Every structure is written in C-alpha cells, then in structure tokens.
Amino acid sequence: MRIFLIDDDRLSIFLTESMLALEGFTHETKSFLSAAEALEALGSGGDDAVPDLIFLDLNMPVMDGWGFLDALAAAQLNSKIKAKCSIYILTSSLDLADTLKTERYPLVSGLIHKPIKSEEIKFIFSQHPLLDQSFTQ
Amino acid sequence: MKPERSLIDFEKIVMNSPDVFGTIDEDGFILYVSEACRNVLGYEREELEGRNFAEFLHSDDLASTHQAIQEALKSGTKASLENRYIHRQGHAVPMHWMGVWSEGDGFLYCVGRDVTEQKALQNRLEEREQRYKALFDNSPEIVFVENREGLVTETNLRFLKAFGKSEEQVIGSPVSCFLSPDTAALNTRYLEQALLGNPTRFDLELELEGEVRIYDTSKHPIIVRNEVVGAHTVVTDITPLVESYETIQRQAKRLNTILESITDAFCTIDRDWKYTYVNSEFEQLTHFKRENVLGKSLFALYPSEGNPEFFRNYRQAMETGNPVHFDAYSPEHGKWFDVKVFPSKEGLSVYFSDITDKVKAQQEVKRLSLVASTTTNGVVIMGMDRRIEWVNEGFTEMTGFHLEESVGKRPIELLGHAQTDISTLASVNEKMNSGQPAAFEVLNKTKTGKDLWLSIKENPIFGEDGSLVNIVSVQTDITNLKRYQQELEVLSLVASKTTHGVVITGADGLTEWVNEGFTRLTGYSPSEMAGNKPGALLQGPETDEETIVFMREMLLKAVPFNTNIINYKKTGEKVWFSMDITPVCGDSGQVVRFIAIQKDITERKKIQQELEKLSLVASKTNNSVLIADRGWRIEWVNEGFTKLTGYTLPEATGKTPSKLLHHHSKGNKAFEVLKEKLLKGESISFEELIQKKTGEEAWVSVDITAILDEKEEPSRFIEVHTDITLLKEKELDLSRLTMDLYRQNNDLQQFTYIVSHNLRAPVANALGLANMLTRIDKRADMFDKSLANLQESIVRLDTVMKDMNTILSIRDSKGNLETEQVSIKLVIQQVVSSLSTSLKDCGGVVTDNLAEELCVSANKAYLYSIFYNLLSNAIKYRSEERTLAVSIKCFSSSDKGMLLSFADNGLGFDLQKARESVFKLYKRFHTDKKGRGIGLYLVRTHLEAIGGHVEVTSQVGTGTKFLIYLPKV
C-alpha cells in the first residue's frame, strides 16, 4: 500500500505524513515537492508505479495541481490511475471556486482543506478497503 | 567353206570397226588393240600395246574391272562390264566391254564400245522422270490414281499431307476410307463415270487439316490400249474463288438494294439501246412494268420523233462518253424530268426525277414577273429561303440595285440598315411560313447609303403540293412620308406633351398658339389667348418692372434669352415662371414669330426665399450652420461656423465641408453609411471629429438636411454642427474610469485569491501542527520537530502579513507619492552595492550604458525596489554554467519618458507557460529555488505606481530580458 504526497510546502508534507502515522498508517508514503516529479514517477513505471492514494496540493509553482491533472490526461494516464488509485486534493485554499472546479475532474475523489484531520483520514481509509485492511493489521 | 576369205573379212572388220578390239594377258598388259582406239581414246595402237590397261582406266573403276576380269578368268565364260577410260585429253569415256578368256592362248579377248551417247540419253531419261515425279509429288493440288477396283495405286505428297496418312496406309486402300460418307459416295459415283471413259468434274467440300474448304475435283480415265485401267484425280482448292464469287454476288445484291431505294428513277441501257435494269421508282414514274421494259429497246417504248430532247442527249452521252444533265418534258408521261445520264462501256446509267411542280412554279413566277415589271412599285420575287430571284425596274429605281446584283441575295443583305428592325422581319417570316400575307414598314438604305423607308406587302405563293415556293414582295417608298411623320411626332412631343407652357406669337407679339401645358399652368385656354399679347394677360402688380423692360429690349434685339418673372394665373394666383424665349426667323432673316417656353419655378423660388429667411435665422444662432449646393460646395456659413471652425464665409465658400474640416481623414464613414437616407430626403445626424483652422480637434454633432427640388433630387444641403467636445471628453474620461475600475476589481479578485491561498497556507500548517502537538508525547523527537515546524509556520505567516502590508501601502500611495528627480544610474549603483556580497560570491558582473544625468521624476524608494528585485532575481536564478552577466541599457529617452532594458544570462523560464502570471503575486517558475513569488509583483506594482510599465522576454537556458518604461513627467 502506497500513498503519494504532492506538495511544494515541506511543512505541509511533514504535517500530513505525521498525521498519517498517528492514524496508524505504517506503509510507504512518497512525497514530491513538485508536480512534474510526481508525473514522471507515475508515467515511468508500470502499474506498480501507481500508488493507491494521492494527496495533491493545488498552489504550486510551475505546474499547479490543476496542471498536474491536465498533464495526466494529456499523457493518457487517466485510465491507468482510475483503475487503482484515488486522488484527493489537499489545499490550504478556502476558495469556493476551487471546490467547484474539482467537479470537472472525475479523477478527483474529493477536496480536503488543510490541515488534514483524523476523521478525514479515517473516512478516506473507510472508502478504500485495501488501505483500511493495511491499517487494521 | 571359205575360211580364208572369212579371215580376211574379219581382219577388215576389226580394222574398221568403231568398236575397240583387243587382247590382254592375264596380268592386264595389252597385247593387241584395234585402230579404233584412236577414235575412242585418242591414243595410237603403239602407245597402248605393251602397257597395262589399268594405267588408262578411271581410278574409281579399277576394282570392279579387276573383279570382272578375275571372274572371267575363273569361269571361262563371257564377261560383260562397263567402265570408264581416261581419254588422252583427260575426260572419261564410258565404255561397255564384252570379253572372253581363251585358255589356249592365255589371252582375254575383248570388244569395247564407246557408250557416251547411250549414257547421256539414259541420264536424260532419268532426269525427266525425276522431274515429273517431283512435279507430281510437289503439286499443290491433291493428285491420286485409282484402279478399276477403286483402290488407290498412286498418290502425291500433297495427298498424304492433306489426309495426314503415310504412303503405306494409302496405297491399296479405297479413297472412301479417307472421306466422309457423303463425299465418298460422290467420289464413287464420278469414279464410275470415269471408268466408263468419261472425264468428270465436280465440286467437293472437304474438311482437310481442320478446315472445311471447297475443292474443284476432276477425274480422267487412264486408258491403256483402248481400255480404261483406272482414273486419275486432281483436287484443286477453289475456296478463295468461291468466296470472291459470293462477295461479288453480295455486292450486286447490295447495289440492287441501293438502286431500288434511291428516290430518283434509275435505269441502265446497253449499247444496243435495250433496257437492262430499271428500279421501282422507274416503274412508278413511268407506269411501265419492269417485265415489260427489260430487254426492250428504248425506241420501242418511246417514238423518237416525240422526244427529240431525250434522244439527242442520250446519243451525245453514248458517243462522247461524257455525262449529260438536262431538264426535258416528256409528252408520254405529261411530266417534266430532271435527267442525269452517265455513260460507261456497258451503255448508259440514267437517273431521272419528276420536277413538273418546280418547273410549273418557275413558269408561274415568270408570268408574274411580266406583270410586275410594268408597275412603278418595287417588286421582288424571292425563293422560300428569301433569296431574291427577280426584281423589277421599280425596285432598281428605288434602291439602286439592278436585277443582276440582287439575284441570289437576301433583301436584308442589300438594304440592311443599322436601325432595321430585325424583330419585324422575324414576325414577317413567321407569317410567310404559316402562309399568311404580311404588311410592314421598315427602314432600309439604298445602294448609295441613303435612308429608305419602305412600306412592304408580302404574299406567299404556293406550289401544287401546298408548300411555300415563292414570296412576292411589293414595296412602296414612304421615306418622305416617314420623315414628315417623325418631324410631326417630335414637334407634337415637344409642344403638346411637355409639362412646360409653350406660347407661339407672331412678330407683333400677338399669341398664335398655346399648348396644353400653358393652359394648365396659367388657366387660359388657347381661344382666350389667341390674338392677345401674353404679357397683357399674365403680368400683374408684383411683376418686376425691370424684368419687363429687359424682356422688351431682348425681343427687339431678336436674340434668344431667359428670365424669371412673376406672372398671374387666370385665378389671380401668383406664379414664378422661368421664360425661354426664342425668335424664329423667316427665309429673308427677319423675325416671323417668337416661341416662348415657360417653366413654373414658384416652388423653387419659395425654397430660395425660405433659405434666405433660414440663413437669417441661422446667422443669429450659436450653432454652426453651413449651406452647400448639390455638389457639396459651401454656399454660405453662419457666424457660429466661423466661431467653431475658425473659417470665415469667404474662406469656406466654394469648398466642400469634408475637405475643409477633415484634412487627414479618408472619407467619413458615418456619413457614407447614412448618405442613402439623406438622398431620399431624410435628415441624418452623426458625431464626428473635425479639425479647426488652428489644427485643434473638436467633436461635433452633425445634422444634415437635404432640400429637394421638383424632381425629388437634392438641390441643397443644410448642415448644422453642435460642439460636443466637452461632452465627448467627459465620455472618454468615463470610459477611462471604467477601465480603471475594471482593473482594480480584477486586482481585488486576485488579491482575494492570494489571501485564500498564500495567507491561509501557513495558518493551516500552524493549525495542523498545533493540533498534532496535543496528541504527541512531549518527550518524542516528533514533538520537537513539530514544534520547530510550528514556529516556522508562524514566521511564514508573519512574512506574508508583511508582504500584504508592503503591497497595500503601495496601493494606498498611488497619487500621493513624493516624487523627486532621481538619477537612474545612482539608484542602480546603490542596488549593486547592497547586493555586492551575493554578487561577489557568484562572480557576477553588472554593466550599464547610463549617463549619470539621466533622471526621472519618481519615488526613489520605489525605483530602488524595482532594480533591487530585478537584480536579486538575476542572482538567484543565475545559470551555474556561466558567470552571471547583467546588462542595463537605455534605449531611447525623450521628454516624455525613457525605455530601459535589464537583461541577464541566467536560467530563463518558459515564457509560453508563464506569460499570464509572470508579474503576479506569489507566482513562481522554479521549484528548485526558494522564493516567495513577490519580487516581480513588486517590480510591476512599483512601476505602475510611478506611471511606468514593464514587459519581459525569456528563453530557457539563455536568459531573461525586461523592458522597462519610465515616465519622466
């Protein structure tokens, strides 16, 4: 079971990783400080390269969260991801426009406002039986 | 018993015999040879005796001769052989030898005979036989011999080849083995005939070598000693012959069909004047039956005295061998014939057709011509194709064209006038074709080119079969009539149809005639006017005295003139007339009458007067007013115009408004769009920018009204200008304000977004970390780490708050900034010195081409911030591959402002991707360098605060270049 964190903010990554750990997630988390790096990692490998869960920040330099989602479609990775992985947007933005915009991306399972809370982590895991198992074990 | 005598005789015989006698011993040596050897071999006896015979023998015959002699020796019987001796002169002599061996003497007696001639004869015989054999064998015809039993005894090679058999298979078999049952039976029947001694000949159809062909077969009996021993058969392929014959027959048949189907009657007559062929048309035309004609003589059918024309021509053709073509009347048939005769070796081929109708029609025409030639009218007889066949003298007199030059032409070719009405001719043609007479008038021209109006009556003439044969056209010259008519028309058109009034007076000024127009205009009828002076009835109190005097003078001078005058209608109504008066002179030059044409210009006069009143009003108004004629030349402008534009009345008069007020523009679009409306008489309004005499521009609202004349066409334009420059400026201010508001609103939206993202990011972190800290053991590493991160989050929050403060202060500062003259160079020097440590670390160099005295009026702190941010960015995003080089240049400098470039050789960025957000707050284009994304935002906002702006170009891996515009005012 793997989780990708895509966020240019080191502090935010620290916080999310810590929260996951506190909720008992012991498996691998991989963090990317830019969307481009994450895109490369997803595109390069086979199905193994795709994690089970991605937390995606929106406000990033060069390629922002939306740019990343567009790039996935452009690289024809959508179906590969859809089959295995859920993407959650994790943003500090409270802008309603961002929430509405997620509806245009079917790949996105939900939008979470930073900081992520225990209940939210628990909810996400409950939506993903595999992940849930990996916790209970 | 007379032995001696016989001995003597013998010796003589030997001596004189042409044969060679001789004896040779058993070894072949010649012991004796008779005298004949000289004749036969060319040797003397002495030359041969004692020599061996073999020396003289042909080498090829040595062996056979020796063998024959040996046999003779052994057997002791007579031996006979043939061999060849070599003549003294070298040629071989064939000889036949008889020899006998005498045991007692031990000699061989022999007699030899020269057989050269026999040999030659024999060779010739053999050769002949070979030749015949070859002829027989190689004959292209199939040849075979059958015996009485019907068996084949001999065949040639062609036979074997044709039937594909070998000689062994054929000889001794009946021919019927190789033939089909039918042909075999045929062959047998004819063979029987031949065996009876009768030569026979018949056609045989054989399939040989895979092809059915026809063979001419002849059988001859072979008679030996008066007895038929067999039959000799020759089979010849005659297929091509048969085919040619069939072809000829076919063609003959086809020819017959053609001759039967032609519409001419046709017959052939042989050299004895007998009919050999007639076609069906012949039968129809002559009512002779074919069987009654063929083989009969021409003279038997037609008595020669009755048809001299025919016989003369037939004879001529027969004698000269040249074809003859003639028309002649046949009293037998009561018909006219068109006859063509073609002579040939066999006799005559005669084609003829019935032309009775045509001839009759021609005769009719001739009779008609006779009548027509006596009339003075033009008479033309045309064929149905409208080609002239005959014209009379009347025609020649009228048109100038003689009979000879007219025949064969169409009338239009001779008389066609540029204005000839072709459509009339077409309708006439239609009538002719439908058999109706037609009458029409047409403008033609004579041979000399003069106009010739003809009244024409055309009548169709029909043949007996009801078809149109001729057209007879009778023509009358109506040129003069037409001329009068036209003149009349013109006159009446001018005089009566015109809406103007026309008055004709005598030289004494008394009215002779007025037209309807006059009555309509004045109310006076012709009878009321007759005998009166027009002026006496029409002039009244307001009629200008001066005009009356002027008219009187002009009438006395007898020159044409025009004047405007007030007259009064019968009702007393006042009207303005424009008068055109023309004197008409007689032959001797004196005036005989005057023609006056009057036009009602009351309306025009009214408009004119109104205009004058209007001008009066207009001259007092503050608005600018101009009046232009129909060609848009200014006739009048008011004081308001001069006030607005600076042009006085004399300056403006004669010019067009567009040229006067739009020196630089190419036509006025607003006006062009509305022009149509204006020409229809509607008023139009639009706004436009005009240029005053001083060159200043002014916005005016323009109203144009057209004044229409009696024809509903514009005669004048009135243009009113209202100065709306102030209004327009306010409008522009308003739109600028709207733009400003729009931009600010945009900024505000962006600001909200920034706050939402960038201000909340550290808050969210802090919130999360603070929450987490409550769940972590204080002694764990995690706790310390989280605490440190919480601290950092709060520091960041502070930074963003400070940024906000900076930004908001810049925004607030707009419009009330302290400005001073700042030297760009000095500011840049300060920036470089404050960043000197970083520059030194990377070895970067900053160069500029700025003069120290190059100054702008700006806020110094802002200017410092602009260049500080640019330079610190250049240092931060330098390329590791090369030493940083920054170049600052001034491109152009004027009173209004200056253009600077700030270029580095650093990393650069993808302009395509970043274009939208380069100068936006918290936008960053590098992930591997730290930064807040506020530097370029500050550059832009600071620049805008002092009225400048900035643009950027960049290329990844090459560098970035900023173009900065700084205002001086």
Short mmCIF file of C-alpha atoms in Angstrom, two decimals, chain A:
data_model
loop_
_atom_site.label_atom_id
_atom_site.label_comp_id
_atom_site.label_asym_id
_atom_site.label_seq_id
_atom_site.Cartn_x
_atom_site.Cartn_y
_atom_site.Cartn_z
CA MET A 1 0.00 0.00 0.00
CA ARG A 2 1.45 3.32 -1.02
CA ILE A 3 0.50 6.95 -0.71
CA PHE A 4 1.88 9.85 -2.77
CA LEU A 5 2.04 13.36 -1.32
CA ILE A 6 2.45 16.12 -3.90
CA ASP A 7 3.12 19.47 -2.25
CA ASP A 8 5.81 22.14 -2.62
CA ASP A 9 5.45 23.01 1.06
CA ARG A 10 7.85 20.95 3.12
CA LEU A 11 5.98 21.79 6.32
CA SER A 12 2.69 20.65 4.89
CA ILE A 13 4.20 17.33 3.86
CA PHE A 14 5.66 16.87 7.32
CA LEU A 15 2.27 17.55 8.83
CA THR A 16 0.36 15.17 6.55
CA GLU A 17 2.89 12.37 6.95
CA SER A 18 2.80 12.78 10.70
CA MET A 19 -0.96 12.70 10.74
CA LEU A 20 -0.98 9.51 8.65
CA ALA A 21 1.49 7.95 11.05
CA LEU A 22 -0.61 8.98 14.01
CA GLU A 23 -3.61 7.29 12.38
CA GLY A 24 -1.59 4.09 12.19
CA PHE A 25 -0.52 4.05 8.56
CA THR A 26 2.78 2.22 8.55
CA HIS A 27 3.32 1.64 4.86
CA GLU A 28 5.29 3.67 2.38
CA THR A 29 4.48 7.33 1.76
CA LYS A 30 6.33 9.06 -1.02
CA SER A 31 6.46 12.82 -1.21
CA PHE A 32 7.13 15.03 -4.22
CA LEU A 33 8.00 18.71 -3.92
CA SER A 34 6.86 19.39 -7.49
CA ALA A 35 4.06 18.06 -9.64
CA ALA A 36 6.47 17.40 -12.50
CA GLU A 37 8.45 14.89 -10.41
CA ALA A 38 5.28 13.07 -9.42
CA LEU A 39 4.13 12.96 -13.03
CA GLU A 40 7.43 11.45 -14.09
CA ALA A 41 7.23 8.78 -11.37
CA LEU A 42 3.69 7.85 -12.45
CA GLY A 43 4.49 7.78 -16.11
CA SER A 44 7.79 5.94 -15.98
CA GLY A 45 6.85 2.62 -14.30
CA GLY A 46 4.16 0.04 -14.99
CA ASP A 47 1.05 -0.34 -12.85
CA ASP A 48 3.32 -0.70 -9.82
CA ALA A 49 4.28 2.94 -10.18
CA VAL A 50 0.71 3.94 -9.39
CA PRO A 51 0.00 4.32 -5.66
CA ASP A 52 -3.33 3.65 -4.00
CA LEU A 53 -3.83 7.21 -2.89
CA ILE A 54 -2.58 10.64 -3.93
CA PHE A 55 -2.85 13.82 -1.88
CA LEU A 56 -2.45 16.70 -4.31
CA ASP A 57 -1.78 20.32 -3.36
CA LEU A 58 -3.16 22.99 -5.69
CA ASN A 59 -0.97 26.04 -5.27
CA MET A 60 2.46 25.07 -6.57
CA PRO A 61 4.96 26.87 -8.81
CA VAL A 62 5.49 25.90 -12.47
CA MET A 63 2.83 23.16 -12.53
CA ASP A 64 -0.05 23.58 -10.09
CA GLY A 65 -2.49 20.90 -9.04
CA TRP A 66 -4.83 21.55 -11.93
CA GLY A 67 -1.91 21.49 -14.34
CA PHE A 68 -0.94 18.12 -12.91
CA LEU A 69 -4.43 16.71 -13.51
CA ASP A 70 -4.44 18.07 -17.06
CA ALA A 71 -0.99 16.59 -17.65
CA LEU A 72 -2.23 13.16 -16.52
CA ALA A 73 -4.96 13.32 -19.15
CA ALA A 74 -2.55 14.58 -21.78
CA ALA A 75 -0.16 11.71 -21.02
CA GLN A 76 -3.13 9.30 -21.21
CA LEU A 77 -2.56 8.09 -17.69
CA ASN A 78 -6.15 8.64 -16.58
CA SER A 79 -7.40 5.08 -17.06
CA LYS A 80 -4.30 3.60 -15.51
CA ILE A 81 -4.79 5.73 -12.42
CA LYS A 82 -8.53 5.39 -12.24
CA ALA A 83 -8.21 1.62 -12.05
CA LYS A 84 -6.20 1.62 -8.89
CA CYS A 85 -5.80 4.99 -7.32
CA SER A 86 -7.89 7.72 -5.65
CA ILE A 87 -6.79 11.34 -5.82
CA TYR A 88 -7.68 13.79 -3.04
CA ILE A 89 -6.93 17.45 -3.36
CA LEU A 90 -5.36 18.74 -0.16
CA THR A 91 -5.27 22.52 -0.22
CA SER A 92 -5.00 25.45 2.11
CA SER A 93 -7.35 27.38 -0.19
CA LEU A 94 -10.83 28.11 1.07
CA ASP A 95 -11.84 29.48 -2.29
CA LEU A 96 -15.20 28.07 -3.35
CA ALA A 97 -14.14 28.26 -6.99
CA ASP A 98 -11.56 25.53 -6.32
CA THR A 99 -14.18 23.26 -4.79
CA LEU A 100 -16.43 23.75 -7.82
CA LYS A 101 -13.57 23.16 -10.20
CA THR A 102 -12.95 19.64 -8.82
CA GLU A 103 -16.24 18.60 -10.38
CA ARG A 104 -14.64 18.98 -13.77
CA TYR A 105 -12.09 16.30 -12.90
CA PRO A 106 -13.70 12.88 -12.48
CA LEU A 107 -10.36 11.50 -11.34
CA VAL A 108 -10.59 13.55 -8.13
CA SER A 109 -12.37 11.74 -5.32
CA GLY A 110 -12.61 14.75 -3.04
CA LEU A 111 -11.20 18.03 -1.77
CA ILE A 112 -9.82 18.42 1.74
CA HIS A 113 -8.89 21.72 3.35
CA LYS A 114 -5.58 21.81 5.14
CA PRO A 115 -4.77 20.85 7.76
CA ILE A 116 -6.00 17.29 7.28
CA LYS A 117 -7.89 15.94 10.28
CA SER A 118 -8.02 12.45 11.83
CA GLU A 119 -11.64 11.99 10.89
CA GLU A 120 -10.88 12.79 7.29
CA ILE A 121 -8.09 10.25 7.19
CA LYS A 122 -10.34 7.65 8.73
CA PHE A 123 -13.09 8.42 6.24
CA ILE A 124 -10.74 8.09 3.26
CA PHE A 125 -9.47 4.77 4.54
CA SER A 126 -13.01 3.54 5.01
CA GLN A 127 -13.64 4.31 1.35
CA HIS A 128 -10.66 2.18 0.39
CA PRO A 129 -10.95 -1.35 1.84
CA LEU A 130 -7.40 -2.29 0.87
CA LEU A 131 -5.99 0.67 2.73
CA ASP A 132 -8.32 0.01 5.61
CA GLN A 133 -7.01 -3.54 5.89
CA SER A 134 -3.47 -2.38 5.89
CA PHE A 135 -4.31 -0.27 8.89
CA THR A 136 -6.18 -2.79 10.93
CA GLN A 137 -3.48 -5.37 10.51
#
